[in-house]
Short mmCIF file of C-alpha atoms and ligand atoms in Angstrom, two decimals:
data_model
loop_
_atom_site.label_atom_id
_atom_site.label_comp_id
_atom_site.label_asym_id
_atom_site.label_seq_id
_atom_site.Cartn_x
_atom_site.Cartn_y
_atom_site.Cartn_z
CA MET A 179 197.27 170.65 100.75
CA PRO A 180 196.45 170.92 97.00
CA PRO A 181 192.81 170.21 96.19
CA LEU A 182 192.12 166.54 95.66
CA ASP A 183 191.83 165.48 92.01
CA PRO A 184 188.86 163.10 91.87
CA GLU A 185 189.96 161.82 88.47
CA GLU A 186 192.99 160.17 90.07
CA PHE A 187 190.62 157.90 91.96
CA LEU A 188 188.71 156.83 88.88
CA ARG A 189 189.60 153.68 86.98
CA GLN A 190 192.19 155.02 84.54
CA ASP A 191 191.39 152.40 81.90
CA LEU A 192 187.85 153.74 81.60
CA LEU A 193 188.72 157.45 81.22
CA GLY A 194 187.46 158.60 77.82
CA PHE A 195 185.20 155.53 77.54
CA PRO A 196 182.94 156.00 74.48
CA PRO A 197 179.35 156.55 75.71
CA TYR A 198 176.30 155.08 73.98
CA THR A 199 175.01 158.03 71.95
CA MET A 200 171.37 158.87 71.35
CA ALA A 201 169.50 161.75 69.73
CA PRO A 202 169.20 164.79 72.07
CA VAL A 203 165.39 164.74 72.25
CA THR A 204 163.24 165.43 75.30
CA THR A 205 159.91 163.88 76.25
CA ASP A 206 158.32 167.18 75.11
CA ASP A 207 159.67 166.56 71.60
CA PHE A 208 157.94 163.18 71.24
CA ALA A 209 154.64 164.71 70.10
CA ARG A 210 156.24 166.87 67.38
CA ILE A 211 158.91 164.67 65.82
CA ILE A 212 158.81 161.46 63.84
CA LYS A 213 161.07 159.18 65.80
CA LEU A 214 162.36 156.32 63.66
CA ASP A 215 165.84 156.01 65.19
CA ALA A 216 165.52 153.63 68.16
CA ASN A 217 163.41 150.63 67.07
CA GLU A 218 160.52 151.59 69.33
CA ASN A 219 156.98 150.27 68.76
CA ALA A 220 155.12 152.68 66.44
CA PHE A 221 151.74 151.97 68.04
CA GLY A 222 152.77 152.27 71.69
CA PRO A 223 151.42 150.34 74.68
CA SER A 224 147.97 148.77 74.92
CA PRO A 225 145.12 151.00 76.22
CA ARG A 226 144.72 148.55 79.10
CA THR A 227 148.31 149.25 80.11
CA VAL A 228 147.78 153.01 80.00
CA ALA A 229 144.62 152.63 82.13
CA ALA A 230 146.37 150.36 84.66
CA LEU A 231 149.13 152.96 85.12
CA ALA A 232 146.59 155.77 85.54
CA ASP A 233 144.64 153.75 88.15
CA PHE A 234 147.63 152.63 90.23
CA ARG A 235 147.89 154.50 93.53
CA HIS A 236 150.83 152.93 95.36
CA TRP A 237 153.90 154.64 93.92
CA HIS A 238 155.25 155.11 97.44
CA ARG A 239 155.74 151.32 97.83
CA TYR A 240 158.62 149.15 96.71
CA ALA A 241 157.39 146.48 94.33
CA THR A 242 159.06 143.17 93.50
CA GLN A 243 159.22 141.34 90.20
CA ASP A 244 157.87 138.05 91.63
CA GLU A 245 154.22 138.95 90.94
CA LEU A 246 155.04 139.21 87.22
CA LEU A 247 156.45 135.72 86.97
CA PRO A 248 153.28 133.52 86.69
CA ALA A 249 151.82 135.51 83.76
CA LEU A 250 155.24 135.87 82.14
CA ALA A 251 155.87 132.12 82.49
CA ARG A 252 152.55 131.47 80.70
CA TYR A 253 153.39 133.93 77.91
CA VAL A 254 156.86 132.46 77.33
CA GLY A 255 155.85 128.84 77.92
CA VAL A 256 158.49 128.02 80.56
CA ASP A 257 158.61 127.48 84.32
CA ALA A 258 158.85 130.63 86.47
CA SER A 259 162.09 129.28 87.99
CA GLN A 260 163.73 129.94 84.61
CA LEU A 261 162.81 133.63 84.43
CA VAL A 262 164.57 136.73 85.74
CA VAL A 263 163.23 140.21 85.01
CA GLY A 264 165.47 143.21 84.52
CA ASN A 265 165.25 146.98 84.23
CA GLY A 266 165.24 146.56 80.46
CA GLY A 267 167.18 143.91 78.60
CA ASP A 268 170.23 146.16 78.92
CA GLU A 269 170.40 145.59 82.66
CA LEU A 270 170.28 141.83 82.14
CA ILE A 271 173.15 141.94 79.65
CA ASP A 272 175.11 143.86 82.29
CA TRP A 273 174.40 141.34 85.09
CA ILE A 274 174.81 138.26 82.95
CA GLU A 275 178.27 139.51 82.08
CA CYS A 276 178.92 140.28 85.77
CA ALA A 277 177.80 136.77 86.71
CA PHE A 278 180.09 135.07 84.21
CA LEU A 279 183.05 137.34 83.54
CA ALA A 280 186.02 138.35 85.65
CA PRO A 281 188.60 140.86 84.35
CA GLY A 282 190.64 139.16 81.61
CA ASP A 283 187.91 136.70 80.58
CA THR A 284 186.82 136.69 76.95
CA ILE A 285 183.55 137.15 75.10
CA VAL A 286 182.97 136.52 71.41
CA ASN A 287 180.98 139.18 69.61
CA CYS A 288 179.82 139.18 65.98
CA PRO A 289 179.67 142.80 64.75
CA PRO A 290 177.82 144.61 63.39
CA THR A 291 175.47 143.80 66.25
CA PHE A 292 173.96 145.35 69.38
CA GLU A 293 176.59 147.56 70.97
CA MET A 294 175.86 146.85 74.62
CA TYR A 295 177.46 143.38 74.64
CA SER A 296 180.96 144.81 74.16
CA HIS A 297 180.13 147.96 76.19
CA TYR A 298 179.61 146.05 79.45
CA ALA A 299 182.45 143.63 78.72
CA HIS A 300 184.89 146.55 78.44
CA ILE A 301 183.63 147.96 81.74
CA ILE A 302 184.34 144.64 83.46
CA GLY A 303 187.80 144.54 81.89
CA ALA A 304 186.96 141.46 79.81
CA ARG A 305 188.45 140.87 76.37
CA VAL A 306 186.15 141.25 73.39
CA MET A 307 187.03 138.93 70.54
CA ASP A 308 185.26 140.16 67.41
CA VAL A 309 184.33 137.66 64.70
CA PRO A 310 182.95 140.01 62.01
CA ARG A 311 179.89 139.01 60.03
CA ARG A 312 180.14 138.19 56.34
CA ALA A 313 179.15 140.77 53.69
CA ASP A 314 175.53 139.50 53.79
CA PHE A 315 175.57 139.98 57.62
CA SER A 316 175.39 136.26 58.34
CA ILE A 317 177.56 134.90 61.16
CA ASP A 318 180.78 133.24 60.09
CA VAL A 319 180.04 130.03 62.01
CA ASP A 320 183.31 128.36 60.98
CA ALA A 321 185.31 131.31 62.31
CA VAL A 322 183.36 131.30 65.61
CA GLU A 323 183.98 127.56 65.96
CA ARG A 324 187.70 128.13 65.39
CA VAL A 325 188.01 130.66 68.24
CA ILE A 326 185.93 128.61 70.70
CA SER A 327 187.76 125.34 71.02
CA PRO A 328 187.33 122.81 73.84
CA LEU A 329 189.52 123.70 76.80
CA PRO A 330 190.22 122.03 80.12
CA ASN A 331 187.72 123.20 82.69
CA PRO A 332 189.43 123.68 86.07
CA PRO A 333 187.20 123.59 89.15
CA PRO A 334 185.88 127.09 89.91
CA SER A 335 187.94 128.85 92.58
CA LYS A 336 186.83 131.30 95.25
CA THR A 337 188.78 134.13 93.63
CA GLY A 338 186.39 134.40 90.72
CA GLU A 339 188.20 132.40 88.08
CA GLY A 340 186.42 129.41 86.64
CA ARG A 341 186.72 128.15 83.11
CA VAL A 342 189.56 129.64 81.13
CA GLY A 343 189.15 130.72 77.51
CA VAL A 344 185.99 132.11 75.91
CA LYS A 345 183.09 132.15 78.37
CA LEU A 346 180.28 133.94 76.58
CA LEU A 347 179.19 134.05 72.96
CA PHE A 348 176.63 136.68 71.97
CA LEU A 349 174.13 135.86 69.24
CA THR A 350 171.22 138.05 68.18
CA ASN A 351 168.23 136.62 66.34
CA PRO A 352 167.03 138.58 64.47
CA ASN A 353 170.06 140.85 64.61
CA ASN A 354 170.14 144.57 65.39
CA PRO A 355 171.09 146.69 63.40
CA THR A 356 170.87 144.45 60.34
CA GLY A 357 167.34 143.00 60.88
CA THR A 358 168.55 139.65 59.57
CA PRO A 359 167.56 136.26 61.05
CA MET A 360 169.98 133.49 61.98
CA PRO A 361 169.40 130.07 60.38
CA ARG A 362 168.37 127.55 63.03
CA ALA A 363 171.08 125.16 61.82
CA ASP A 364 173.75 127.80 62.64
CA ILE A 365 172.34 128.25 66.15
CA GLU A 366 172.30 124.48 66.67
CA ARG A 367 175.95 124.19 65.58
CA LEU A 368 177.03 126.96 67.94
CA LEU A 369 175.03 125.50 70.86
CA ALA A 370 177.28 122.46 70.68
CA LEU A 371 180.35 124.59 71.54
CA PRO A 372 181.79 124.56 75.07
CA VAL A 373 180.65 128.12 75.85
CA MET A 374 177.69 129.94 77.42
CA ILE A 375 175.50 131.51 74.74
CA LEU A 376 173.42 134.61 75.25
CA LEU A 377 170.86 134.46 72.46
CA ASP A 378 169.23 137.88 72.23
CA GLU A 379 165.66 137.60 70.93
CA ALA A 380 164.64 141.22 71.55
CA TYR A 381 162.82 141.30 68.18
CA ALA A 382 161.61 137.67 68.05
CA GLU A 383 157.93 138.69 68.07
CA PHE A 384 158.31 140.41 64.67
CA GLY A 385 159.00 137.25 62.72
CA GLY A 386 162.00 135.66 64.35
CA GLU A 387 162.08 132.03 65.37
CA THR A 388 162.45 131.54 69.11
CA MET A 389 164.68 128.94 70.77
CA VAL A 390 162.92 129.23 74.16
CA ALA A 391 161.73 125.61 74.00
CA ARG A 392 165.38 124.50 74.02
CA VAL A 393 166.32 126.16 77.31
CA PRO A 394 165.22 123.29 79.62
CA THR A 395 167.52 120.83 77.86
CA GLN A 396 170.33 123.18 76.86
CA PRO A 397 172.07 124.47 80.01
CA ASN A 398 174.51 126.70 78.10
CA LEU A 399 171.66 128.69 76.52
CA ILE A 400 170.34 131.96 77.98
CA ILE A 401 167.67 133.80 76.02
CA LEU A 402 167.15 137.54 76.36
CA ARG A 403 163.77 139.14 75.66
CA THR A 404 162.22 142.54 76.22
CA PHE A 405 158.83 144.28 76.49
CA SER A 406 160.34 147.34 74.78
CA LYS A 407 159.54 146.26 71.24
CA TRP A 408 156.47 143.99 70.97
CA ALA A 409 154.63 145.52 73.96
CA GLY A 410 155.62 149.14 73.36
CA LEU A 411 157.15 149.65 76.82
CA ALA A 412 160.64 150.94 75.90
CA GLY A 413 160.35 153.95 78.22
CA LEU A 414 159.31 151.78 81.17
CA ARG A 415 162.28 149.38 80.94
CA VAL A 416 161.20 145.75 81.27
CA GLY A 417 163.33 142.93 79.94
CA TYR A 418 163.73 139.32 81.02
CA CYS A 419 165.87 136.31 80.46
CA VAL A 420 165.07 132.63 80.20
CA ALA A 421 167.82 130.46 81.63
CA HIS A 422 168.62 127.22 83.41
CA PRO A 423 167.15 127.46 86.96
CA ARG A 424 170.66 127.50 88.51
CA ILE A 425 171.71 130.40 86.31
CA ALA A 426 168.42 132.21 87.03
CA ASP A 427 168.97 131.68 90.76
CA GLN A 428 172.49 133.08 90.56
CA LEU A 429 171.27 136.14 88.64
CA ARG A 430 168.61 136.79 91.30
CA ARG A 431 171.29 136.63 94.00
CA ILE A 432 173.37 139.41 92.48
CA LYS A 433 170.62 141.74 91.28
CA SER A 434 169.56 144.98 92.99
CA PRO A 435 166.58 144.25 95.26
CA TYR A 436 163.99 146.46 93.50
CA ASN A 437 165.49 146.53 90.04
CA VAL A 438 162.14 146.52 88.24
CA ASN A 439 160.13 149.59 89.22
CA ALA A 440 156.44 149.56 90.16
CA ALA A 441 155.29 151.29 86.95
CA ALA A 442 157.14 148.72 84.88
CA ILE A 443 155.54 145.87 86.84
CA VAL A 444 152.03 147.31 86.53
CA ALA A 445 152.53 147.94 82.81
CA ALA A 446 154.04 144.53 82.06
CA ARG A 447 151.22 142.74 83.91
CA ALA A 448 148.59 144.70 82.00
CA SER A 449 150.40 143.97 78.72
CA LEU A 450 150.37 140.25 79.48
CA ASP A 451 146.59 140.60 80.02
CA ASP A 452 146.22 142.22 76.60
CA VAL A 453 148.39 140.05 74.39
CA ASP A 454 145.78 139.76 71.61
CA TYR A 455 145.68 143.54 71.19
CA LEU A 456 149.47 143.75 71.13
CA ARG A 457 149.72 140.83 68.67
CA ALA A 458 147.41 142.71 66.30
CA ASN A 459 149.82 145.67 66.45
CA ILE A 460 152.74 143.35 65.73
CA GLU A 461 150.88 142.16 62.59
CA ARG A 462 150.32 145.78 61.56
CA ILE A 463 154.02 146.54 62.02
CA ILE A 464 155.04 143.50 59.98
CA ALA A 465 152.66 144.50 57.14
CA GLU A 466 153.93 148.09 57.29
CA ARG A 467 157.55 146.84 57.26
CA GLU A 468 156.92 144.99 54.01
CA ARG A 469 155.17 148.01 52.44
CA LEU A 470 157.93 150.39 53.59
CA THR A 471 160.68 148.10 52.30
CA ILE A 472 159.17 148.28 48.79
CA ALA A 473 158.64 152.05 49.00
CA LEU A 474 162.25 152.66 50.15
CA ALA A 475 163.65 150.43 47.38
CA SER A 476 161.64 152.30 44.75
CA LEU A 477 163.36 155.60 45.64
CA GLY A 478 166.42 154.47 43.69
CA PHE A 479 169.16 155.44 46.17
CA LEU A 480 168.32 153.03 49.02
CA GLN A 481 168.83 149.27 49.05
CA PRO A 482 166.83 147.81 51.97
CA VAL A 483 168.08 144.62 53.63
CA PRO A 484 165.11 142.20 54.09
CA SER A 485 164.13 142.44 57.76
CA LYS A 486 162.50 140.18 60.37
CA THR A 487 162.29 143.02 62.91
CA ASN A 488 160.49 146.37 63.31
CA PHE A 489 163.26 148.27 61.51
CA ILE A 490 164.95 148.26 58.11
CA LEU A 491 168.63 148.66 57.39
CA CYS A 492 169.28 150.31 54.02
CA ARG A 493 172.42 150.78 52.00
CA VAL A 494 172.67 154.36 50.75
CA VAL A 495 173.92 154.55 47.18
CA GLY A 496 175.55 157.62 45.68
CA ARG A 497 175.15 159.92 48.67
CA ASP A 498 176.41 160.28 52.19
CA SER A 499 174.39 158.47 54.87
CA LEU A 500 175.23 161.01 57.61
CA VAL A 501 174.21 163.95 55.40
CA LEU A 502 170.94 162.17 54.63
CA ARG A 503 170.30 161.56 58.33
CA ASP A 504 170.95 165.23 59.15
CA ALA A 505 168.75 166.45 56.30
CA LEU A 506 165.85 164.35 57.64
CA ALA A 507 166.55 165.48 61.21
CA SER A 508 166.23 169.13 60.12
CA ARG A 509 162.73 168.17 58.87
CA GLY A 510 161.84 166.57 62.21
CA ILE A 511 162.40 162.94 61.20
CA LEU A 512 164.99 160.97 63.16
CA ILE A 513 166.71 157.91 61.72
CA ARG A 514 170.00 156.17 62.60
CA ALA A 515 173.26 156.40 60.62
CA TYR A 516 176.71 155.00 61.41
CA LYS A 517 180.00 156.87 61.54
CA SER A 518 182.35 154.00 60.88
CA GLY A 519 182.83 150.30 60.23
CA MET A 520 180.92 147.95 58.00
CA LEU A 521 177.78 150.14 58.23
CA ARG A 522 179.28 153.49 57.16
CA GLU A 523 177.13 153.45 53.99
CA TYR A 524 173.93 152.40 55.76
CA ILE A 525 170.99 153.96 57.55
CA ARG A 526 168.54 152.20 59.87
CA ILE A 527 164.88 153.18 59.83
CA THR A 528 162.35 152.01 62.42
CA VAL A 529 158.97 151.09 60.96
CA GLY A 530 156.57 153.90 61.90
CA THR A 531 152.81 154.26 61.62
CA PRO A 532 151.53 154.36 58.01
CA GLU A 533 151.21 158.18 58.33
CA GLU A 534 154.78 158.57 59.66
CA ASP A 535 156.19 156.34 56.95
CA GLU A 536 154.30 158.30 54.28
CA ARG A 537 155.91 161.55 55.55
CA LEU A 538 159.31 159.84 55.51
CA ILE A 539 158.88 158.69 51.91
CA GLN A 540 157.64 162.14 50.81
CA ASP A 541 160.61 163.87 52.47
CA LEU A 542 163.07 161.37 51.00
CA LYS A 543 161.59 162.07 47.54
CA GLU A 544 162.03 165.80 48.10
CA LEU A 545 165.66 165.22 49.10
CA THR A 546 166.50 163.38 45.87
N1 PMP B 146 168.92 143.63 72.52
C1 PMP B 146 168.79 144.22 71.34
C2 PMP B 146 169.25 143.50 70.12
C3 PMP B 146 168.24 145.51 71.26
O1 PMP B 146 168.15 146.11 70.07
C4 PMP B 146 167.81 146.15 72.45
C5 PMP B 146 167.22 147.53 72.44
N2 PMP B 146 167.62 148.41 71.52
C6 PMP B 146 167.97 145.47 73.65
C7 PMP B 146 168.52 144.21 73.66
C8 PMP B 146 167.64 146.06 74.97
O2 PMP B 146 166.34 146.49 75.06
P1 PMP B 146 165.76 147.09 76.38
O3 PMP B 146 166.90 147.45 77.29
O4 PMP B 146 164.95 148.27 75.95
O5 PMP B 146 164.91 146.00 76.97
#
């Protein structure tokens, strides 16, 4: 018998699937590079979080997310029945799509935006309907309204089909990678559409306006949040969503039993006990963002887009954005650039510490 070809057993439609790409850095590199490519928190976790992790002794036990819920409910200002915690916000995007989408269902996506919305939809075999943003990166609300029209809603069947037409609309406020906020009036208009809305507020703590207070009265609204940015826990993977209790219950039914690991639970609890410290860091990042925006603009070849996040998108004028990224990388400074699409002429820079940002500006001056 010829040897079995394992590839024949794989889903053929996913062969050659484009992976999410990230810089090839190791944890050993973190101390020697200036990492401004992934929108991490420049100041890291709170000292109380670091101490809680060092003191914890029970790594051999499974831990469950339930113990996080009371403190998280207080922080967010909702009832614990509306919260589900995930192994990072990414995992929640994955499950939320699993909970709502069957192969052939449709999502509406507004690029340029966070790549994982379409990534998981493609894996499920759902259709991704792109409604591109306008030149100023605002959402074309009229165009979104046109593609999401009221449709008859047949009773859900046991085979997985429910509503036909567009099921999920992804909104990001403020948006990644543009850093731009969404006007509240636009969100309100879109909430009136007959569709489930995943409103991603991963960067809300840096100056965005949250819609959390609307969740109890708006059953089609699910809000996604994360500890990666404001609390400096990106490496520990803690995200959560705020949803109608029936949606939250359904998400808990389909999740992996111990999806949030013990270190993440210990760290998130300690962070929620040290919110004042973390808020002070958020204020420092916001002040540094404003200072860096001015410094980048004064270089002459970068046009920063005003940001409400912990990163700044800049148009690169008169030079190649990928060459600029590589030149900085060879000096130990990582930033993000884009190979194609609306962002081909842009770079994205995470706000660093004042010292890191000073090095960045100096190196950019030397590269002019
Ligand atoms: N949403 C947006 C808009 C993001 O930028 C990110 C992280 N880059 C996430 C969600 C997911 O964050 P995490 O998985 O680290 O919680």
